Amino acid sequence: MLHIKCPHCGMRSQNEFSYGGDASVKRPELGKETSDEEWNNFVYNRKSLRGKHWELWQHLSGCRQWIKVERDTATHEIFNTLKANEEIS
Amino acid sequence: MSQNFRLENIGLINRNKKLSFKFNGKDYFGYEGDTLASALIANGVHLVGRSFKYHRPRGFFGAGVDEPYAIVQLYRNGETEPNIKATEQELFEGLEAKSVNCWPSVNFDVGAINNFLKIFLPAGFYYKTFMWPKSFWYKIYEPFIRKAAGLGVASIEHDKERYEHKYEYCDLLIAGSGPSGLASAYAAAKNGARVILAEDKSRFGGTLLTSEVNIGNKSGKEWAEGIISELKEMPNVTVKNRSQVFGYYDHNMLVMSERISDHLPETKKFHPKQRLWYIRAKEVLISSGSIERPIVFGNNDTPGVILSSAAKEYLKVYGVLVGKNPLIFTNNDSGYETAIEFKKNGVETIILDTRKNPQSEIIDEAKNLGINIKFSYVVVAAQGYKKVRSADIAKISDNKEELGVIENIKCDCICVSGYWTPTIHLASQSGNKTKFNEDIDAFVPGISKQNEKTLGAANGIYTLNETLKSSFETGHELAKKITNNDNKISFPNVVEKKSTVHDKFWCVPLPKGKNYKRFLDFQNDVAVSDIEIALKEGYRSIEHVKRYTTLGMATDQGKTSNLNGLQLVSKIENKVVPNVGHTTFRPPYTPVSIGAIVGREIGKHSKPTRKSPMHSWHEKNNAVFVDAGVWLRPRYYKQGDENLFEASKREAKNVRANVGVCDVTTLGKIDIKGPDAAELLNRVYTNAWLKLPIGKARYGVMLREDGIVMDDGTTTRISENHYHMTTTTAQAANVLSHLEYYLQLVWPELNVNVVSTTEQWAGAAIAGPKSRDLLQKLFPNSDVSKEGLPFMGYMEADLFGVKARIFRISFSGELAYEVNVESDNGNFMWEKIIEAGQEFEIQPYGTEALSTLRIEMGHVAGSELDGRTIPYDNSLEGLLSKKKDFIGKRSLIREAFTAEDRQKVVGVVPLDKKTSIPEGSHLVKDSNAPLPNPKLGYISASCWSVEHNNPFSLAILKDGKNMIGEKLFVMSPLKNKIIPVEIVSSHYVDPKGERVRS
Ligand SMILES: [Zn+2]
């Protein structure tokens, strides 16, 4: 079980969180014309990366905040966590 | 029975407490402190089971966790448990155990015929032997295998015992209380670290209990006892015996199972049987020691062939002789230690040493004691069927390939030592890259991936002095890092006898003309010849060889077999062992009971049961409940001897004719506040929300980004910046997360707050033509007239002193209202409604009638909004705004979603107007078409239409728009039904929707 540092609550066990996928995906702006390719990439296409990866988790059974977590998908090492409004550097 | 194999003056058992027990129906006794194994051996019982594949007789091979043979079925306090190791099970008064894998009995075993048919059961026998003909499998092969093979039998009774889970944090978790565990725990504890020390046996001290050493002028055992009692007194230390750390998971989380009551005749009141500990440790020290490995020789599975360290442990801990005429077969000095212990207790032994001329202090001591030692000698084969009676021995050439003349010598047990294998399971589980250590012919931990270190024998360090020194240092260093304390522990003086190098010999060659079975894996009956066949057949990867031959796959997970298997593969393949590699170690290290894994989360405790505030009223009024997500909801209210069908029909009819009331507390409710609340709704719902007036409700549908309908419900504008959203019962949690996702990550600029208020409000739906009259009575001071509270209107009102919210919304298609009050007033509200409703012939209705009402109205719900349908499919396309963008809109123009013959919800009526249509049935054009019959659609929901008095279903049907009036067939192969049907509009009742607006 992973140990995730919620930027709001501190170190918490994985079972308090739910996984939310790739954090680098940006939703196309509302009302803006998008090509099929752009839209498909947003809705469906995800890379199954091996290695460091920024992903979203929600602290569901805690503060309910969505957070960004930098995790190695192969080793599960967690390098960094950010609040939802903090930009990935 | 007398204890012929028990000695008087040695052992750690409590001879003042006799315990009686039963094995295979016979009565025996032992002492407190015995294991079932030691007590059986004391009574001269050596035959305890039959092997898995050939059903050969099985005795004892070890004295602990590594035991591959002595697996029993245990009976305790009216319950039974399979696959218990007799070497681990502590004796208690009244214990009962039986052999497993023996049918009909351990002494006469039908399966032993396999032993004579063994030519037909070679490597991969699971894959080959029983494969043909296919039709034999279910009727002949499987029942035979099930009966003749396998281990114990799982109980089908409910487990009455209680199991618990515990979460714990510590600075240092130390797995194993041998010399390295004790030294590191002591040094760390003295420096203020929070330490958990876990020992899987009942006694602390590991090898210190059996080895002849001296630490600080104390015997090993006394030193261990001193350290343990000091540790137990320290507030920063938790010391646990009978506790096995069996799994090493990510981020230094380890799981330990503590057997609290397994050693007692019955579990004490308020105590669990076992407790599973989830331990998050800053640092982990693995001090799990090593396991002696066997030397492979002919018939080496005969009862009486036993590890030499186990023989020593039975002697020194339990005062039990595994034999009175032992033969010691060794390639290193450990066998000598066992021989010396026998000698000290008056038992003569012979040592066969594979080495030519070894010299050490230990060997000298054996020589001085006058023990008979034969150098360059091996055991070629054990003789005897149910117990060793003699051994064929021979001199072996210097190159270890030629055997001399075979001699037969009498003996009643063969104590074998093929050197030591570090227990690296936990390190390997943690992700440690293990490496091969040539000096000890075994793998040891290499580079750590997590915060873990391995100490002592588990790390391949076999001298006590070095083990203690490095363990004290490591404990000290790690604690210092965490606590900044720096208390040096004075290192005790250690006296141990010096040993010399072992012989890399591990397998005795077969003598000419003999074809003895030489076993590698004792629990799964994998012999040298099986591995040879597997390799001949082209299996190369050790992982494949393992699966094909089942080497190392049984409940002992190859603790005694893995390395010899690797040695063999490397020899045949002409590779060095490290290039063969070892199979992956996975948790658990030893079997863990399912009960412990599940813990308290069983039955009703596996998920919370939510009840509405009106639950007790429903109970008092004969409600039959149904699980709705985590909620319990009344399914129907039983009158007399009505069944579900009759009761729900009555309730639904009464709603259509008079008025009914339904508990709708379970609906998800989300409170939405903030200046941008309308903007949020406008983005998540498909229709327009910016102009909803205060005091009005609106129906809305929300989509996922892929265009699939996520949920529907009504949202009401309570005041300027305050909205009350309802969701379906099932989707409540998902919708909240969905809103939070968009507010926090996608549109953080929106100034809105959302919070779940599902539990804050109790809800009652009042539906039927007389509902307005009832409402008038309930709220005499409010104007609930058609004009005062129009369809989709909202008002706040006073319910006999209680604040209430009234929504004029309808799920049943009738004139209907939903009344909400704060949860605490739910029961009050409900009773008032029932009381005031009497003159209008009110009846409560459950979820079954609720479904009937919505199905015949053509209201889509969970069974249509099933995560596969878009708004069009549910005839909700009218709710799609053309003017604004919303979540999922862009997906709706995808080709498949706009196809001319896209599926759509329709109504289905059987032509005979009688036959009920099973939900999930398929719709086809021709019921006689060859398979696979093209499927046009499926039945999503079925009911008995109370309005039309015949069965009616909703279906999602291909080209549904153009299918009205068509005749099709409903097919349900599961129910063996073919029903001719007509497709009609999904709005079977009041298609113009006049009643809701009346
Ligand atoms: Zn948090």
CSV table of C-alpha atoms in Angstrom, one decimal, chain B residues 512-756:
chain,number,residue,atom,x,y,z
B,512,LYS,CA,24.7,-48.4,-11.3
B,513,GLY,CA,21.5,-50.4,-12.0
B,514,LYS,CA,19.5,-48.5,-9.3
B,515,ASN,CA,16.7,-46.1,-10.1
B,516,TYR,CA,15.9,-44.6,-6.7
B,517,LYS,CA,13.6,-41.6,-6.5
B,518,ARG,CA,15.7,-38.7,-5.4
B,519,PHE,CA,13.4,-35.9,-4.3
B,520,LEU,CA,14.0,-32.2,-4.5
B,521,ASP,CA,10.6,-30.9,-3.5
B,522,PHE,CA,9.1,-33.0,-0.8
B,523,GLN,CA,5.7,-31.5,-0.6
B,524,ASN,CA,5.0,-31.7,-4.4
B,525,ASP,CA,7.0,-34.8,-5.1
B,526,VAL,CA,9.3,-33.3,-7.6
B,527,ALA,CA,12.3,-35.6,-8.1
B,528,VAL,CA,15.6,-35.1,-9.9
B,529,SER,CA,14.2,-37.1,-12.9
B,530,ASP,CA,11.2,-34.7,-13.3
B,531,ILE,CA,13.5,-31.7,-13.7
B,532,GLU,CA,15.6,-33.7,-16.1
B,533,ILE,CA,12.5,-34.4,-18.2
B,534,ALA,CA,11.4,-30.8,-18.1
B,535,LEU,CA,14.7,-29.6,-19.4
B,536,LYS,CA,14.8,-32.3,-22.1
B,537,GLU,CA,11.4,-31.2,-23.2
B,538,GLY,CA,12.8,-27.7,-23.8
B,539,TYR,CA,11.9,-25.8,-20.6
B,540,ARG,CA,14.7,-23.3,-19.9
B,541,SER,CA,13.5,-20.4,-17.8
B,542,ILE,CA,13.5,-21.3,-14.1
B,543,GLU,CA,10.0,-19.8,-13.9
B,544,HIS,CA,8.8,-22.2,-16.5
B,545,VAL,CA,10.5,-25.2,-15.0
B,546,LYS,CA,8.8,-24.3,-11.7
B,547,ARG,CA,5.4,-24.1,-13.2
B,548,TYR,CA,5.8,-27.2,-15.4
B,549,THR,CA,7.2,-29.4,-12.6
B,550,THR,CA,5.5,-27.7,-9.6
B,551,LEU,CA,8.9,-27.4,-8.0
B,552,GLY,CA,8.6,-25.1,-5.0
B,553,MET,CA,4.9,-24.4,-5.5
B,554,ALA,CA,3.3,-25.9,-2.5
B,555,THR,CA,2.4,-24.4,0.8
B,556,ASP,CA,6.0,-24.5,1.9
B,557,GLN,CA,6.9,-22.5,-1.2
B,558,GLY,CA,10.1,-24.4,-1.7
B,559,LYS,CA,11.8,-23.4,1.4
B,560,THR,CA,13.9,-26.5,1.5
B,561,SER,CA,13.9,-27.3,-2.3
B,562,ASN,CA,14.6,-24.1,-4.3
B,563,LEU,CA,18.4,-24.1,-4.1
B,564,ASN,CA,18.9,-27.8,-4.9
B,565,GLY,CA,16.5,-27.3,-7.8
B,566,LEU,CA,18.7,-24.5,-9.1
B,567,GLN,CA,21.8,-26.5,-8.6
B,568,LEU,CA,20.4,-29.3,-10.7
B,569,VAL,CA,19.2,-27.0,-13.5
B,570,SER,CA,22.6,-25.2,-13.5
B,571,LYS,CA,24.4,-28.6,-13.7
B,572,ILE,CA,22.3,-29.9,-16.6
B,573,GLU,CA,22.3,-26.6,-18.4
B,574,ASN,CA,26.0,-26.1,-17.7
B,575,LYS,CA,25.4,-22.6,-16.3
B,576,VAL,CA,26.4,-21.2,-13.0
B,577,VAL,CA,23.6,-20.8,-10.5
B,578,PRO,CA,23.4,-17.0,-10.6
B,579,ASN,CA,22.8,-17.2,-14.3
B,580,VAL,CA,19.9,-19.6,-13.8
B,581,GLY,CA,18.5,-17.1,-11.3
B,582,HIS,CA,15.8,-17.8,-8.8
B,583,THR,CA,12.0,-17.6,-9.1
B,584,THR,CA,10.3,-14.5,-7.7
B,585,PHE,CA,9.5,-14.5,-4.0
B,586,ARG,CA,6.0,-13.3,-3.4
B,587,PRO,CA,4.0,-12.8,-0.2
B,588,PRO,CA,2.9,-14.5,1.9
B,589,TYR,CA,6.1,-16.1,3.3
B,590,THR,CA,3.9,-18.7,5.0
B,591,PRO,CA,0.2,-19.4,4.5
B,592,VAL,CA,-2.1,-16.9,6.2
B,593,SER,CA,-5.6,-17.7,7.1
B,594,ILE,CA,-8.3,-16.1,5.0
B,595,GLY,CA,-10.1,-15.1,8.2
B,596,ALA,CA,-7.1,-12.9,9.2
B,597,ILE,CA,-6.9,-11.3,5.8
B,598,VAL,CA,-10.6,-10.5,5.9
B,599,GLY,CA,-10.6,-9.3,9.5
B,600,ARG,CA,-13.8,-7.8,10.8
B,601,GLU,CA,-15.1,-7.0,7.4
B,602,ILE,CA,-17.4,-9.9,7.0
B,603,GLY,CA,-21.2,-10.2,6.5
B,604,LYS,CA,-22.9,-7.0,7.6
B,605,HIS,CA,-19.5,-5.5,8.4
B,606,SER,CA,-18.2,-5.8,4.9
B,607,LYS,CA,-19.9,-2.5,4.1
B,608,PRO,CA,-21.9,0.0,6.2
B,609,THR,CA,-25.6,-0.5,6.1
B,610,ARG,CA,-27.4,2.8,5.8
B,611,LYS,CA,-30.9,3.2,7.0
B,612,SER,CA,-33.2,6.1,6.6
B,613,PRO,CA,-34.7,7.9,9.6
B,614,MET,CA,-38.0,6.2,8.8
B,615,HIS,CA,-36.5,2.7,8.9
B,616,SER,CA,-38.1,1.6,12.2
B,617,TRP,CA,-41.5,2.6,10.9
B,618,HIS,CA,-41.0,0.5,7.8
B,619,GLU,CA,-40.0,-2.4,9.9
B,620,LYS,CA,-43.1,-2.1,12.1
B,621,ASN,CA,-45.2,-2.0,9.0
B,622,ASN,CA,-44.0,-5.3,7.5
B,623,ALA,CA,-41.6,-3.8,5.0
B,624,VAL,CA,-39.5,-6.3,3.1
B,625,PHE,CA,-36.2,-4.7,2.5
B,626,VAL,CA,-33.8,-4.7,-0.4
B,627,ASP,CA,-30.2,-3.6,-0.7
B,628,ALA,CA,-29.9,-0.4,-2.8
B,629,GLY,CA,-26.3,0.5,-2.9
B,630,VAL,CA,-25.3,0.8,0.7
B,631,TRP,CA,-28.9,1.5,1.7
B,632,LEU,CA,-31.6,-0.7,2.9
B,633,ARG,CA,-34.9,0.3,1.3
B,634,PRO,CA,-38.4,-1.1,1.6
B,635,ARG,CA,-39.1,-3.2,-1.5
B,636,TYR,CA,-42.7,-3.6,-0.6
B,637,TYR,CA,-45.0,-3.6,2.4
B,638,LYS,CA,-46.4,-7.0,2.9
B,639,GLN,CA,-50.1,-7.4,3.8
B,640,GLY,CA,-51.4,-10.8,4.8
B,641,ASP,CA,-49.7,-13.5,2.8
B,642,GLU,CA,-49.1,-11.3,-0.3
B,643,ASN,CA,-46.1,-12.0,-2.4
B,644,LEU,CA,-43.8,-9.4,-4.0
B,645,PHE,CA,-45.8,-9.4,-7.2
B,646,GLU,CA,-49.2,-9.0,-5.5
B,647,ALA,CA,-48.0,-6.4,-3.0
B,648,SER,CA,-46.2,-4.2,-5.5
B,649,LYS,CA,-49.1,-4.3,-7.9
B,650,ARG,CA,-51.4,-3.2,-5.1
B,651,GLU,CA,-49.1,-0.4,-4.1
B,652,ALA,CA,-48.6,0.9,-7.6
B,653,LYS,CA,-52.3,0.8,-8.4
B,654,ASN,CA,-53.1,2.8,-5.3
B,655,VAL,CA,-50.7,5.5,-6.4
B,656,ARG,CA,-52.5,5.7,-9.8
B,657,ALA,CA,-55.9,5.7,-8.1
B,658,ASN,CA,-55.4,7.5,-4.8
B,659,VAL,CA,-52.1,8.5,-3.2
B,660,GLY,CA,-48.9,6.7,-2.1
B,661,VAL,CA,-45.9,7.7,-0.1
B,662,CYS,CA,-42.4,6.4,-0.7
B,663,ASP,CA,-39.2,6.9,1.3
B,664,VAL,CA,-36.7,8.7,-1.0
B,665,THR,CA,-34.2,9.6,1.6
B,666,THR,CA,-31.5,7.6,-0.2
B,667,LEU,CA,-31.4,9.9,-3.2
B,668,GLY,CA,-28.1,11.7,-3.4
B,669,LYS,CA,-28.2,15.3,-2.5
B,670,ILE,CA,-25.6,17.9,-3.1
B,671,ASP,CA,-25.7,21.5,-1.8
B,672,ILE,CA,-24.2,23.9,-4.2
B,673,LYS,CA,-23.4,27.5,-3.2
B,674,GLY,CA,-21.6,30.4,-4.7
B,675,PRO,CA,-21.9,33.2,-7.3
B,676,ASP,CA,-20.9,30.9,-10.1
B,677,ALA,CA,-23.2,28.0,-9.1
B,678,ALA,CA,-25.5,28.5,-12.1
B,679,GLU,CA,-22.4,28.6,-14.4
B,680,LEU,CA,-21.2,25.3,-13.0
B,681,LEU,CA,-24.7,23.7,-13.5
B,682,ASN,CA,-24.7,25.1,-17.0
B,683,ARG,CA,-21.5,23.3,-17.8
B,684,VAL,CA,-22.2,19.9,-16.2
B,685,TYR,CA,-25.8,19.6,-17.3
B,686,THR,CA,-26.7,19.3,-21.0
B,687,ASN,CA,-29.6,21.8,-20.8
B,688,ALA,CA,-29.7,25.5,-20.0
B,689,TRP,CA,-29.4,26.6,-16.4
B,690,LEU,CA,-28.6,30.3,-16.4
B,691,LYS,CA,-32.1,31.5,-16.3
B,692,LEU,CA,-33.7,29.2,-13.8
B,693,PRO,CA,-35.8,31.4,-11.4
B,694,ILE,CA,-35.5,31.2,-7.7
B,695,GLY,CA,-38.0,28.7,-6.3
B,696,LYS,CA,-38.0,26.5,-9.4
B,697,ALA,CA,-36.6,23.0,-10.1
B,698,ARG,CA,-35.4,21.6,-13.3
B,699,TYR,CA,-34.6,18.2,-14.6
B,700,GLY,CA,-31.0,17.7,-15.9
B,701,VAL,CA,-28.8,15.1,-17.4
B,702,MET,CA,-25.1,15.0,-17.0
B,703,LEU,CA,-22.6,13.3,-19.3
B,704,ARG,CA,-19.1,12.0,-19.1
B,705,GLU,CA,-16.6,13.5,-21.5
B,706,ASP,CA,-17.1,10.5,-23.8
B,707,GLY,CA,-20.8,11.4,-24.3
B,708,ILE,CA,-22.2,8.6,-22.2
B,709,VAL,CA,-24.9,9.6,-19.7
B,710,MET,CA,-23.5,9.7,-16.2
B,711,ASP,CA,-26.5,10.6,-14.1
B,712,ASP,CA,-29.8,12.5,-14.0
B,713,GLY,CA,-31.8,14.3,-11.4
B,714,THR,CA,-33.5,17.5,-10.5
B,715,THR,CA,-31.8,20.6,-9.2
B,716,THR,CA,-33.7,23.4,-7.5
B,717,ARG,CA,-32.7,27.0,-7.0
B,718,ILE,CA,-33.2,27.7,-3.3
B,719,SER,CA,-32.0,31.3,-3.4
B,720,GLU,CA,-29.9,33.6,-5.4
B,721,ASN,CA,-26.6,31.6,-5.2
B,722,HIS,CA,-27.9,28.4,-3.6
B,723,TYR,CA,-28.9,25.3,-5.4
B,724,HIS,CA,-30.0,21.8,-4.2
B,725,MET,CA,-29.0,19.0,-6.6
B,726,THR,CA,-30.3,15.5,-6.4
B,727,THR,CA,-28.6,12.5,-8.0
B,728,THR,CA,-29.5,8.8,-8.2
B,729,THR,CA,-28.8,6.7,-5.1
B,730,ALA,CA,-26.1,4.8,-6.9
B,731,GLN,CA,-24.2,7.7,-8.5
B,732,ALA,CA,-24.2,10.1,-5.5
B,733,ALA,CA,-20.6,9.6,-4.6
B,734,ASN,CA,-19.4,9.7,-8.2
B,735,VAL,CA,-21.2,12.9,-9.0
B,736,LEU,CA,-19.7,14.7,-6.0
B,737,SER,CA,-16.2,13.6,-7.1
B,738,HIS,CA,-17.0,14.6,-10.6
B,739,LEU,CA,-18.1,18.1,-9.6
B,740,GLU,CA,-15.0,18.5,-7.3
B,741,TYR,CA,-12.8,17.4,-10.2
B,742,TYR,CA,-14.0,20.2,-12.5
B,743,LEU,CA,-14.1,22.8,-9.7
B,744,GLN,CA,-10.6,22.1,-8.4
B,745,LEU,CA,-8.7,21.1,-11.6
B,746,VAL,CA,-10.5,22.3,-14.7
B,747,TRP,CA,-12.3,25.5,-13.8
B,748,PRO,CA,-10.7,26.7,-10.5
B,749,GLU,CA,-11.9,30.2,-11.5
B,750,LEU,CA,-15.5,29.2,-10.7
B,751,ASN,CA,-16.4,30.4,-7.2
B,752,VAL,CA,-18.6,27.5,-6.1
B,753,ASN,CA,-18.7,25.2,-3.1
B,754,VAL,CA,-20.2,21.7,-3.2
B,755,VAL,CA,-21.0,19.4,-0.3
B,756,SER,CA,-22.9,16.2,0.1
